[in-house]
Amino acid sequence: MVLGLGTGWLGALAVAPVCLGVGLACGWALRARRGADPSRAHPPPADRRFHLLADAAPLAIFELDPTGRVTYANPQWERLGGTGATPEGASADVWAAVHPDDRAAMAGRWAKALRDGTAFRARFRILDPDGHVCWVLGQTSPVRHPSGVAVGHVGTVLEVTDLVEARQNLLRFHAIIESTTDYVGVVDGTGRLVYLNQAARETLGLDGDTDLATVDVRAFYTSESWQVVESSVLPAVSRGEVWRGELALRTPGRRDPVPVSNVVLAHRSPTGDVEFVASIARDTSEQKQLEARLHHQAEHDQLTGLPNRAPLLDWLGEALQAPPARGSVAVLFLDIDRFKVVNDSLGHEAGDRLLVSVARRLSSSTRPQDRVARFGGDEFVVVCVGVADQHTALELADRVRREVGGRFALGDDEVFVTVSIGVALGAAGASAEELLRDADAAMYEAKALGRDRVQLFDIDVRERVVERLDVEQALRYALERDEVCLVYQPIIDLATGGVRGAEALVRWRHPERGLLLPAQFLRVAEETGYIVELGRWILTTACQVAREVLVDPSTGEPLPLFVNLSPRQLADDRLVSMVREVVHATGIEPGVLHFEITENALMADAETTSSTLRALRELGVRLALDDFGTGHSSLAYLKTFPVEVLKIDRTFIEGLGRDAGDQAITGAIVNVARMLGLSTVAEGVETPDQAAALAALGCDLGQGYHFARPMDAAALAELIGPAEIDLTGP
Ligand code: C2E
Ligand code: CA
Ligand code: CA
C-alpha cells in the first residue's frame, strides 16, 4: 500500500497548521498548474515565499498526487521519519515510520480517505529516525480542480508527543482523584469553588449538575473549623506553606460533623498571585472511633466497665486543684470483706459477678458529682468533691457502706457481703497519691477493727501506719538478732489442778519498743509472709523446750505442747514437710504436738486446708480448734476436720458464774465435744468462780491468768516440778 505517511499526519488540534495547510494548498495548486516537477532546488519565484515558510515550519508539510504518492515534502517531513519525497517517491514505503501497532489502522483509514476523496485526520505514533516513539497529528485534505476533480492532497504532520503525554497524565490524575475516597476540592484565587471530586460531591450532597460557582464553601465547615480556616489555613497557604491539620466538615448525611485530616495548599501564578487553593481531606471518623475505643479500654476496667486507676488519679489531681472555697475532696477507699472466701468457695465466676454487682451498687449509691473507679482486685475508690467536713465525708461513706453491702444473688448462691471503707480528706493542693494512700491505710484500719465499717484517716491511723512500716522493717532482722522468744502458758487439769500441757506464745523483744505481743507484729508477719520463717523457728524452739520441760513428773510421760498456726502458715504448701523435718530434728513424739488452728483459717480454703490437715494427722500430730465459738463455722467443722481438742474462746468464759447465756453455751459446747470424743480447754480463765463453774460443767482443762500467766521455759520447768499446783490461785 502506498502512502500513508500522510495518514497520520494530520493535525487536528492546532489552528496554525490548518492555516498553513490552506496556504500550502494554494502553492501546490499553482505548481500543479504549471507542471509536475516540484523541485526545491530552483523554486519558481511565485513559490518562493511558500518555500521559505515551508522550510522554516515546525511541522511536516507535504503534497500527494491523486494516487497518494508524495509529490512534495518540506525538510521536517524527513525529520519525522517520512520518506518518498523524491521524484521516485512512489516506490518508497511511506508507512515505514508509523509505529507497527498503529500502522494497519492508519493505512486503512487513509485508503478510505483516498478512495472517497475526503479529508483525513488522526493521531498516531511514529518511530522517529532515532527509533523514539513520537505522537503525531496528521491530516490531509483533498485538493480539487475548479472543475471539482480531485487532483491530489495536501497535508501536515505535527509532533504532539508532549501534548499527548500531558493529556494522558491529566486523565490519569483526574481518574485517580475522582476515584479516591479522600475529599478533594479546588477554589480559585477569588475563593470560588471550581472543582470537587466525586467523594467530596457525594459527601457534601452535591450532584454532578450543581454549578459549583454558586456553592458557598463556608457551608462545608463547622463554624469552629471555618474559624480555623480563616485564622490559620488561609494565611499559611498564602505565605506559600502547606497547611496540615484537623478540621470538621458538615455533611447532610450525618448528624455529627465529620472529622477530617486536611492538607491545603495554594498554587501561584508566575507573578505570585494565588491561582487556586486545593484541599485534600480524609475522613478520620473511623480512626477517631478506634482511638476512642482504645482510649476507653486503656482507662476502663473490662469487667465492671468502671474507669480504672489512671483516670482516677487524673480526676483526683484535678479536684485537688480546685479553689479551697469549693470544700474538700474526700477519697473513699472501699474493699469487699472476705472477698477471697467468695472467690475460693464459689469460684471466680461468682467472684466476678459479685464485683460487677458491687460496682453497680456503688455507682448508684454515690452522688452524681462523685466519681467511682475500680482500683484493682476487690478495691474500689470514690472521689467526692465539695465535701464540707469530716462529718459529711463519714456520713457519705457510711451510706455507701450500707447501700453496697447486703445480699447478693450469684447464680444459684446467695451471699451476704459487707465492705470496709477508709476515708481520707484532702484540701486543695494535697497530693493525689498521698490521699489515696491515706484512704487505703484507713480502710486497712477499718478491717483491723472488725470490718463492715468506715474509718477516717486521722493522726492515730497515721501513727499506726508508721508503726506498721517500722515493724515491717525491724521484723525482718528479728530472728537473726535473736529478738524473738517464746513464753509458755500452762494448761491445767480442772479436776486436779495438775499441769496437763502448755501453749507456746511468741514474743518479740523489740530493740526500741520493748516487749511486743503477737497482736503488735503477727499481722505484719502474716502479710509479708515472714510468718513462714518465723513459724519454723517457733515450732523448733517449742519442740526443743517441750522435750526437756514438758514431762509429767509422776509418770515421766511427755505432756502435750500446743503451738499456734496462722492462716498463712496453713496455706503454705511447705508446711507438712517443715513439720516432718522439725519433728524429726527435735525428736519430739508427734502425738505430743497439738497445732491450734482458728475456724477462720479453716474457712479460707476448705479443700486445701482439709488435705493439709489430713497430711498433718498422718504425721501423728494432733489438732485443736482455737477460739472456738467466735468463727462462722461451729459444729459442722468438727465433723469435717480431724480435730481432737476444742479451745473454748475467752468471751464465753468471761460470763461464767454471772451470765446464764454464757453458762448455757459453754455447757452445750462441752457436751457436744464429749459426744464427739473431743477434749475441751477453756481459755482465759481469770477467776476461781470461772474455774469452779467450768469444772462443774465437765470441762476437762483450763488456761488463764487464774492459773498462770505465760512464762519462760525455766519458770515452766519450775512450775511443773514434782508438785501439783493449788487450784485457788498462783
Ligand atoms: P490465742 O491463741 O487465743 O492465745 C491466747 C492468748 O490469750 C494469749 O495472748 C494469752 O497471753 C492470752 N491469755 C491467756 N490467758 C488469759 C487470761 O486469763 N485473760 C486474758 N485476757 N488473756 C489471756 P497472746 O500471747 O498475746 O497471743 C495472742 C494471739 O496471738 C494468740 O491467741 C494467737 O492467736 C496468736 N499467737 C501467739 N503466739 C503465736 C505463735 O507462736 N504463732 C502464731 N501463729 N500465733 C500466735
Ligand atoms: Ca492459741
Ligand atoms: Ca485462743
mmCIF file of N, CA and C and ligand atoms in Angstrom, residues 486 489 503-507 517-519 522 531 538 564-566 569 596 626-627 650 683-686 703-706 710, ligand 1:
data_model
loop_
_atom_site.group_PDB
_atom_site.id
_atom_site.type_symbol
_atom_site.label_atom_id
_atom_site.label_comp_id
_atom_site.label_asym_id
_atom_site.label_seq_id
_atom_site.Cartn_x
_atom_site.Cartn_y
_atom_site.Cartn_z
ATOM 1 N N LEU A 486 9.945 -17.266 123.077
ATOM 2 C CA LEU A 486 8.662 -17.899 123.341
ATOM 3 C C LEU A 486 8.386 -17.893 124.834
ATOM 4 N N GLN A 489 2.249 -20.905 128.320
ATOM 5 C CA GLN A 489 1.184 -20.797 129.313
ATOM 6 C C GLN A 489 0.685 -22.208 129.630
ATOM 7 N N GLU A 503 0.795 -24.004 126.173
ATOM 8 C CA GLU A 503 0.695 -23.385 124.844
ATOM 9 C C GLU A 503 1.883 -22.458 124.665
ATOM 10 N N ALA A 504 2.556 -22.602 123.537
ATOM 11 C CA ALA A 504 3.687 -21.705 123.253
ATOM 12 C C ALA A 504 3.132 -20.423 122.644
ATOM 13 N N LEU A 505 3.594 -19.286 123.156
ATOM 14 C CA LEU A 505 3.147 -17.978 122.642
ATOM 15 C C LEU A 505 4.387 -17.152 122.311
ATOM 16 N N VAL A 506 4.320 -16.500 121.182
ATOM 17 C CA VAL A 506 5.529 -15.816 120.710
ATOM 18 C C VAL A 506 5.606 -14.381 121.255
ATOM 19 N N ARG A 507 6.817 -13.911 121.453
ATOM 20 C CA ARG A 507 7.074 -12.537 121.901
ATOM 21 C C ARG A 507 8.240 -11.978 121.098
ATOM 22 N N LEU A 517 3.722 -7.896 121.991
ATOM 23 C CA LEU A 517 2.821 -9.047 121.974
ATOM 24 C C LEU A 517 2.510 -9.413 120.516
ATOM 25 N N PRO A 518 2.037 -10.628 120.317
ATOM 26 C CA PRO A 518 1.755 -11.051 118.937
ATOM 27 C C PRO A 518 0.831 -10.083 118.187
ATOM 28 N N ALA A 519 -0.119 -9.503 118.890
ATOM 29 C CA ALA A 519 -1.058 -8.608 118.219
ATOM 30 C C ALA A 519 -0.333 -7.431 117.569
ATOM 31 N N LEU A 522 2.199 -9.803 114.562
ATOM 32 C CA LEU A 522 1.903 -11.013 113.780
ATOM 33 C C LEU A 522 1.225 -10.722 112.450
ATOM 34 N N ILE A 531 5.944 -14.888 108.401
ATOM 35 C CA ILE A 531 5.408 -15.841 109.373
ATOM 36 C C ILE A 531 5.895 -17.266 109.081
ATOM 37 N N ILE A 538 9.618 -20.965 115.661
ATOM 38 C CA ILE A 538 8.754 -21.150 116.834
ATOM 39 C C ILE A 538 8.564 -22.650 117.112
ATOM 40 N N ASN A 564 0.501 -22.533 117.982
ATOM 41 C CA ASN A 564 -0.463 -21.877 117.097
ATOM 42 C C ASN A 564 0.015 -21.881 115.641
ATOM 43 N N LEU A 565 -0.937 -22.096 114.739
ATOM 44 C CA LEU A 565 -0.643 -21.993 113.299
ATOM 45 C C LEU A 565 -1.543 -20.904 112.733
ATOM 46 N N SER A 566 -0.938 -19.967 112.033
ATOM 47 C CA SER A 566 -1.756 -18.893 111.453
ATOM 48 C C SER A 566 -2.278 -19.322 110.083
ATOM 49 N N GLN A 569 0.340 -19.718 107.457
ATOM 50 C CA GLN A 569 1.172 -20.922 107.602
ATOM 51 C C GLN A 569 0.439 -22.134 107.064
ATOM 52 N N GLU A 596 -2.782 -25.472 117.042
ATOM 53 C CA GLU A 596 -4.021 -24.716 117.244
ATOM 54 C C GLU A 596 -4.341 -23.943 115.967
ATOM 55 N N ASP A 626 -8.949 -23.483 117.793
ATOM 56 C CA ASP A 626 -8.694 -22.355 118.699
ATOM 57 C C ASP A 626 -9.861 -21.364 118.665
ATOM 58 N N ASP A 627 -10.001 -20.604 119.720
ATOM 59 C CA ASP A 627 -11.026 -19.555 119.790
ATOM 60 C C ASP A 627 -12.403 -20.085 119.406
ATOM 61 N N ARG A 650 -12.375 -17.258 125.074
ATOM 62 C CA ARG A 650 -12.437 -16.486 126.302
ATOM 63 C C ARG A 650 -13.774 -15.744 126.500
ATOM 64 N N GLU A 683 -10.377 -21.226 127.642
ATOM 65 C CA GLU A 683 -9.329 -20.196 127.555
ATOM 66 C C GLU A 683 -9.694 -19.007 128.430
ATOM 67 N N GLY A 684 -8.674 -18.307 128.909
ATOM 68 C CA GLY A 684 -8.905 -17.030 129.592
ATOM 69 C C GLY A 684 -9.611 -17.168 130.928
ATOM 70 N N VAL A 685 -9.283 -18.206 131.641
ATOM 71 C CA VAL A 685 -9.897 -18.383 132.962
ATOM 72 C C VAL A 685 -9.192 -17.421 133.918
ATOM 73 N N GLU A 686 -9.947 -16.469 134.443
ATOM 74 C CA GLU A 686 -9.306 -15.430 135.254
ATOM 75 C C GLU A 686 -9.711 -15.487 136.719
ATOM 76 N N GLN A 703 -7.102 -22.756 131.008
ATOM 77 C CA GLN A 703 -5.872 -21.995 130.752
ATOM 78 C C GLN A 703 -6.227 -20.559 131.063
ATOM 79 N N GLY A 704 -5.403 -19.856 131.796
ATOM 80 C CA GLY A 704 -5.748 -18.469 132.075
ATOM 81 C C GLY A 704 -4.936 -17.902 133.216
ATOM 82 N N TYR A 705 -5.078 -16.590 133.386
ATOM 83 C CA TYR A 705 -4.283 -15.893 134.397
ATOM 84 C C TYR A 705 -4.568 -16.419 135.802
ATOM 85 N N HIS A 706 -5.781 -16.975 135.953
ATOM 86 C CA HIS A 706 -6.114 -17.529 137.264
ATOM 87 C C HIS A 706 -5.108 -18.620 137.649
ATOM 88 N N PRO A 710 1.516 -16.558 130.898
ATOM 89 C CA PRO A 710 2.572 -17.136 130.064
ATOM 90 C C PRO A 710 3.927 -16.866 130.713
HETATM 91 P P1 C2E B 1 -4.586 -17.319 121.437
HETATM 92 O O1 C2E B 1 -4.094 -18.479 120.663
HETATM 93 O O2 C2E B 1 -6.017 -17.258 121.758
HETATM 94 O O3 C2E B 1 -3.703 -17.231 122.693
HETATM 95 C C1 C2E B 1 -4.171 -16.926 123.947
HETATM 96 C C2 C2E B 1 -3.973 -15.513 124.219
HETATM 97 O O4 C2E B 1 -4.714 -15.182 125.375
HETATM 98 C C3 C2E B 1 -2.527 -15.181 124.540
HETATM 99 O O5 C2E B 1 -2.281 -13.876 124.127
HETATM 100 C C4 C2E B 1 -2.517 -15.200 126.040
HETATM 101 O O6 C2E B 1 -1.488 -14.426 126.615
HETATM 102 C C5 C2E B 1 -3.856 -14.613 126.336
HETATM 103 N N1 C2E B 1 -4.347 -15.039 127.647
HETATM 104 C C6 C2E B 1 -4.068 -16.159 128.322
HETATM 105 N N2 C2E B 1 -4.756 -16.204 129.485
HETATM 106 C C7 C2E B 1 -5.501 -15.087 129.560
HETATM 107 C C8 C2E B 1 -6.440 -14.564 130.504
HETATM 108 O O7 C2E B 1 -6.716 -15.139 131.534
HETATM 109 N N3 C2E B 1 -7.013 -13.384 130.229
HETATM 110 C C9 C2E B 1 -6.706 -12.715 129.079
HETATM 111 N N4 C2E B 1 -7.330 -11.546 128.868
HETATM 112 N N5 C2E B 1 -5.849 -13.176 128.156
HETATM 113 C C10 C2E B 1 -5.248 -14.350 128.386
HETATM 114 P P2 C2E B 1 -1.050 -13.532 123.296
HETATM 115 O O8 C2E B 1 0.162 -14.251 123.741
HETATM 116 O O9 C2E B 1 -0.988 -12.058 123.214
HETATM 117 O O10 C2E B 1 -1.384 -14.100 121.880
HETATM 118 C C11 C2E B 1 -2.405 -13.556 121.158
HETATM 119 C C12 C2E B 1 -2.675 -14.374 119.950
HETATM 120 O O11 C2E B 1 -1.566 -14.362 119.062
HETATM 121 C C13 C2E B 1 -2.902 -15.822 120.208
HETATM 122 O O12 C2E B 1 -4.219 -16.003 120.643
HETATM 123 C C14 C2E B 1 -2.589 -16.470 118.954
HETATM 124 O O13 C2E B 1 -3.696 -16.407 118.086
HETATM 125 C C15 C2E B 1 -1.512 -15.591 118.431
HETATM 126 N N6 C2E B 1 -0.211 -16.198 118.699
HETATM 127 C C16 C2E B 1 0.506 -16.169 119.817
HETATM 128 N N7 C2E B 1 1.650 -16.836 119.674
HETATM 129 C C17 C2E B 1 1.644 -17.313 118.417
HETATM 130 C C18 C2E B 1 2.561 -18.083 117.659
HETATM 131 O O14 C2E B 1 3.612 -18.534 118.135
HETATM 132 N N8 C2E B 1 2.242 -18.380 116.401
HETATM 133 C C19 C2E B 1 1.074 -17.935 115.846
HETATM 134 N N9 C2E B 1 0.806 -18.241 114.599
HETATM 135 N N10 C2E B 1 0.202 -17.200 116.511
HETATM 136 C C20 C2E B 1 0.477 -16.889 117.789
#
